[in-house]
């Protein structure tokens, strides 16, 4: 995992990790982090990150930021980051992108509208996704839609 991260994420790049960083146990967090070359890592907590969330032994010092939810804009596209997939999110009707992990679908990336699981375990090369080329460019070709279909009132302005 570390070698695959380091093969595409440089020292001065930004890595957004969408949770389960401590899946290998608390005792391995610091070693795992120290082996990743990237200086700036933003962690979105996953369901296996309770030690990091509670900041056991000041472990959050290893990350640039730690949170349950992260929003950012890149190449003029708003992106919502959460460990868990959700079916409706802020800005869905305006084409905002939702990226998540959690589902662990190896080699079976399910894209639904502007939502995608970006876990490394589902990347064909088992590595992090490039935000511009593999997320934004791909999802902008997808229609704006909701898994709640016509019941999602957030899509009213398109009807």
mmCIF file of C-alpha atoms in Angstrom:
data_model
loop_
_atom_site.group_PDB
_atom_site.id
_atom_site.type_symbol
_atom_site.label_atom_id
_atom_site.label_comp_id
_atom_site.label_asym_id
_atom_site.label_seq_id
_atom_site.Cartn_x
_atom_site.Cartn_y
_atom_site.Cartn_z
ATOM 1 C CA UNK A 1 0.000 0.000 0.000
ATOM 2 C CA UNK A 2 2.715 2.472 1.002
ATOM 3 C CA UNK A 3 4.780 1.804 -2.131
ATOM 4 C CA UNK A 4 1.710 2.345 -4.317
ATOM 5 C CA UNK A 5 0.883 5.598 -2.550
ATOM 6 C CA UNK A 6 4.469 6.828 -2.854
ATOM 7 C CA UNK A 7 4.594 5.877 -6.539
ATOM 8 C CA UNK A 8 1.970 8.525 -7.417
ATOM 9 C CA UNK A 9 1.868 10.971 -4.501
ATOM 10 C CA UNK A 10 4.948 13.139 -4.127
ATOM 11 C CA UNK A 11 6.374 14.871 -1.083
ATOM 12 C CA UNK A 12 4.741 18.208 -2.000
ATOM 13 C CA UNK A 13 1.389 16.777 -3.134
ATOM 14 C CA UNK A 14 -1.763 16.652 -1.032
ATOM 15 C CA UNK A 15 -3.221 13.286 -0.042
ATOM 16 C CA UNK A 16 -6.805 13.082 1.147
ATOM 17 C CA UNK A 17 -7.288 9.765 2.919
ATOM 18 C CA UNK A 18 -10.942 8.759 3.204
ATOM 19 C CA UNK A 19 -10.733 6.688 6.320
ATOM 20 C CA UNK A 20 -9.713 3.418 7.936
ATOM 21 C CA UNK A 21 -6.136 4.675 8.245
ATOM 22 C CA UNK A 22 -5.836 2.689 11.481
ATOM 23 C CA UNK A 23 -7.329 -0.515 10.080
ATOM 24 C CA UNK A 24 -4.038 -2.283 10.923
ATOM 25 C CA UNK A 25 -4.337 -1.354 14.606
ATOM 26 C CA UNK A 26 -3.321 1.636 16.679
ATOM 27 C CA UNK A 27 0.234 0.399 17.139
ATOM 28 C CA UNK A 28 0.850 0.597 13.368
ATOM 29 C CA UNK A 29 -0.512 4.104 12.674
ATOM 30 C CA UNK A 30 2.705 6.040 13.270
ATOM 31 C CA UNK A 31 4.872 3.590 11.329
ATOM 32 C CA UNK A 32 2.427 3.554 8.401
ATOM 33 C CA UNK A 33 2.291 7.379 8.340
ATOM 34 C CA UNK A 34 6.076 7.771 8.583
ATOM 35 C CA UNK A 35 6.575 5.630 5.490
ATOM 36 C CA UNK A 36 4.293 7.788 3.312
ATOM 37 C CA UNK A 37 6.450 10.447 1.614
ATOM 38 C CA UNK A 38 3.677 13.018 1.301
ATOM 39 C CA UNK A 39 3.948 15.867 3.821
ATOM 40 C CA UNK A 40 0.295 16.947 3.687
ATOM 41 C CA UNK A 41 -2.302 14.316 4.548
ATOM 42 C CA UNK A 42 -5.899 15.227 5.365
ATOM 43 C CA UNK A 43 -7.737 12.394 7.091
ATOM 44 C CA UNK A 44 -11.472 11.906 6.870
ATOM 45 C CA UNK A 45 -12.315 9.475 9.671
ATOM 46 C CA UNK A 46 -13.538 6.010 8.804
ATOM 47 C CA UNK A 47 -15.301 3.503 11.007
ATOM 48 C CA UNK A 48 -11.934 1.960 12.048
ATOM 49 C CA UNK A 49 -10.356 5.271 13.091
ATOM 50 C CA UNK A 50 -11.758 5.650 16.618
ATOM 51 C CA UNK A 51 -8.281 5.951 18.182
ATOM 52 C CA UNK A 52 -7.394 8.768 15.815
ATOM 53 C CA UNK A 53 -10.744 10.486 16.327
ATOM 54 C CA UNK A 54 -10.247 10.399 20.106
ATOM 55 C CA UNK A 55 -6.659 11.597 19.548
ATOM 56 C CA UNK A 56 -5.103 8.822 21.627
ATOM 57 C CA UNK A 57 -1.487 9.741 22.449
ATOM 58 C CA UNK A 58 -1.865 12.925 20.380
ATOM 59 C CA UNK A 59 -1.930 10.798 17.209
ATOM 60 C CA UNK A 60 -3.669 13.522 15.177
ATOM 61 C CA UNK A 61 -0.326 15.363 15.106
ATOM 62 C CA UNK A 62 0.627 13.057 12.203
ATOM 63 C CA UNK A 63 -1.968 14.622 9.894
ATOM 64 C CA UNK A 64 -2.513 18.073 8.437
ATOM 65 C CA UNK A 65 -6.177 17.847 9.427
ATOM 66 C CA UNK A 66 -8.613 15.269 10.793
ATOM 67 C CA UNK A 67 -12.381 15.441 10.379
ATOM 68 C CA UNK A 68 -15.505 13.429 9.626
ATOM 69 C CA UNK A 69 -16.303 15.445 6.518
ATOM 70 C CA UNK A 70 -14.226 17.520 4.097
ATOM 71 C CA UNK A 71 -15.247 19.874 1.290
ATOM 72 C CA UNK A 72 -12.866 21.456 -1.179
ATOM 73 C CA UNK A 73 -12.841 23.015 -4.634
ATOM 74 C CA UNK A 74 -10.422 21.818 -7.288
ATOM 75 C CA UNK A 75 -10.415 22.856 -10.948
ATOM 76 C CA UNK A 76 -13.571 24.854 -10.154
ATOM 77 C CA UNK A 77 -15.458 21.731 -9.056
ATOM 78 C CA UNK A 78 -16.834 21.333 -5.540
ATOM 79 C CA UNK A 79 -16.052 17.977 -3.965
ATOM 80 C CA UNK A 80 -17.589 16.460 -0.846
ATOM 81 C CA UNK A 81 -15.482 13.827 0.948
ATOM 82 C CA UNK A 82 -16.893 11.359 3.427
ATOM 83 C CA UNK A 83 -15.801 7.863 4.347
ATOM 84 C CA UNK A 84 -19.324 6.575 3.879
ATOM 85 C CA UNK A 85 -21.367 6.722 0.665
ATOM 86 C CA UNK A 86 -24.517 8.806 0.844
ATOM 87 C CA UNK A 87 -27.347 8.993 -1.670
ATOM 88 C CA UNK A 88 -28.055 12.724 -1.443
ATOM 89 C CA UNK A 89 -25.632 15.506 -0.556
ATOM 90 C CA UNK A 90 -25.327 19.281 -0.521
ATOM 91 C CA UNK A 91 -25.047 20.603 -4.066
ATOM 92 C CA UNK A 92 -26.109 17.332 -5.720
ATOM 93 C CA UNK A 93 -28.515 19.291 -7.924
ATOM 94 C CA UNK A 94 -25.687 21.593 -9.008
ATOM 95 C CA UNK A 95 -23.379 18.721 -9.972
ATOM 96 C CA UNK A 96 -21.245 18.680 -6.831
ATOM 97 C CA UNK A 97 -19.127 15.526 -6.639
ATOM 98 C CA UNK A 98 -19.264 13.089 -3.715
ATOM 99 C CA UNK A 99 -16.258 10.804 -3.152
ATOM 100 C CA UNK A 100 -16.153 8.120 -0.497
ATOM 101 C CA UNK A 101 -14.517 4.894 0.607
ATOM 102 C CA UNK A 102 -15.921 2.242 2.939
ATOM 103 C CA UNK A 103 -17.426 -0.198 0.445
ATOM 104 C CA UNK A 104 -14.201 -2.021 -0.543
ATOM 105 C CA UNK A 105 -15.299 -3.046 -4.012
ATOM 106 C CA UNK A 106 -12.123 -4.363 -5.647
ATOM 107 C CA UNK A 107 -11.950 -3.560 -9.354
ATOM 108 C CA UNK A 108 -15.641 -2.697 -9.408
ATOM 109 C CA UNK A 109 -15.949 1.073 -9.229
ATOM 110 C CA UNK A 110 -19.612 1.902 -9.111
ATOM 111 C CA UNK A 111 -20.289 5.385 -10.396
ATOM 112 C CA UNK A 112 -23.760 6.704 -9.798
ATOM 113 C CA UNK A 113 -24.279 10.167 -11.130
ATOM 114 C CA UNK A 114 -21.576 12.265 -9.519
ATOM 115 C CA UNK A 115 -20.723 9.803 -6.688
ATOM 116 C CA UNK A 116 -17.835 7.316 -6.672
ATOM 117 C CA UNK A 117 -15.965 5.045 -4.261
ATOM 118 C CA UNK A 118 -12.311 6.069 -4.511
ATOM 119 C CA UNK A 119 -10.825 3.448 -2.214
ATOM 120 C CA UNK A 120 -7.424 2.187 -3.388
ATOM 121 C CA UNK A 121 -8.662 -1.382 -3.155
ATOM 122 C CA UNK A 122 -10.950 -0.686 -6.090
ATOM 123 C CA UNK A 123 -8.406 1.031 -8.316
ATOM 124 C CA UNK A 124 -7.154 -1.254 -11.125
ATOM 125 C CA UNK A 125 -3.576 -0.324 -10.147
ATOM 126 C CA UNK A 126 -4.269 -0.434 -6.370
ATOM 127 C CA UNK A 127 -3.238 3.188 -5.870
ATOM 128 C CA UNK A 128 -4.778 6.562 -4.974
ATOM 129 C CA UNK A 129 -6.919 8.286 -7.586
ATOM 130 C CA UNK A 130 -5.807 11.433 -9.386
ATOM 131 C CA UNK A 131 -8.529 13.964 -8.532
ATOM 132 C CA UNK A 132 -8.533 15.766 -11.873
ATOM 133 C CA UNK A 133 -8.079 12.881 -14.315
ATOM 134 C CA UNK A 134 -9.787 9.986 -12.566
ATOM 135 C CA UNK A 135 -12.532 11.697 -10.607
ATOM 136 C CA UNK A 136 -13.496 15.112 -11.969
ATOM 137 C CA UNK A 137 -12.998 14.330 -15.667
ATOM 138 C CA UNK A 138 -14.824 10.997 -15.318
ATOM 139 C CA UNK A 139 -17.758 12.225 -13.231
ATOM 140 C CA UNK A 140 -18.408 15.320 -15.309
ATOM 141 C CA UNK A 141 -19.404 12.955 -18.121
ATOM 142 C CA UNK A 142 -22.086 11.476 -15.857
ATOM 143 C CA UNK A 143 -25.584 12.929 -15.526
ATOM 144 C CA UNK A 144 -26.672 14.696 -12.367
ATOM 145 C CA UNK A 145 -28.983 12.214 -10.684
ATOM 146 C CA UNK A 146 -29.982 10.859 -7.308
ATOM 147 C CA UNK A 147 -30.457 7.309 -6.102
ATOM 148 C CA UNK A 148 -33.676 8.570 -4.569
ATOM 149 C CA UNK A 149 -34.859 9.170 -8.135
ATOM 150 C CA UNK A 150 -37.810 11.521 -8.455
ATOM 151 C CA UNK A 151 -38.387 11.434 -4.683
ATOM 152 C CA UNK A 152 -35.277 13.580 -4.134
ATOM 153 C CA UNK A 153 -36.637 17.135 -3.898
ATOM 154 C CA UNK A 154 -33.089 18.471 -4.379
ATOM 155 C CA UNK A 155 -33.460 17.777 -8.088
ATOM 156 C CA UNK A 156 -36.675 19.837 -8.405
ATOM 157 C CA UNK A 157 -34.999 22.585 -10.391
ATOM 158 C CA UNK A 158 -34.210 20.072 -13.163
ATOM 159 C CA UNK A 159 -37.817 18.919 -13.525
#
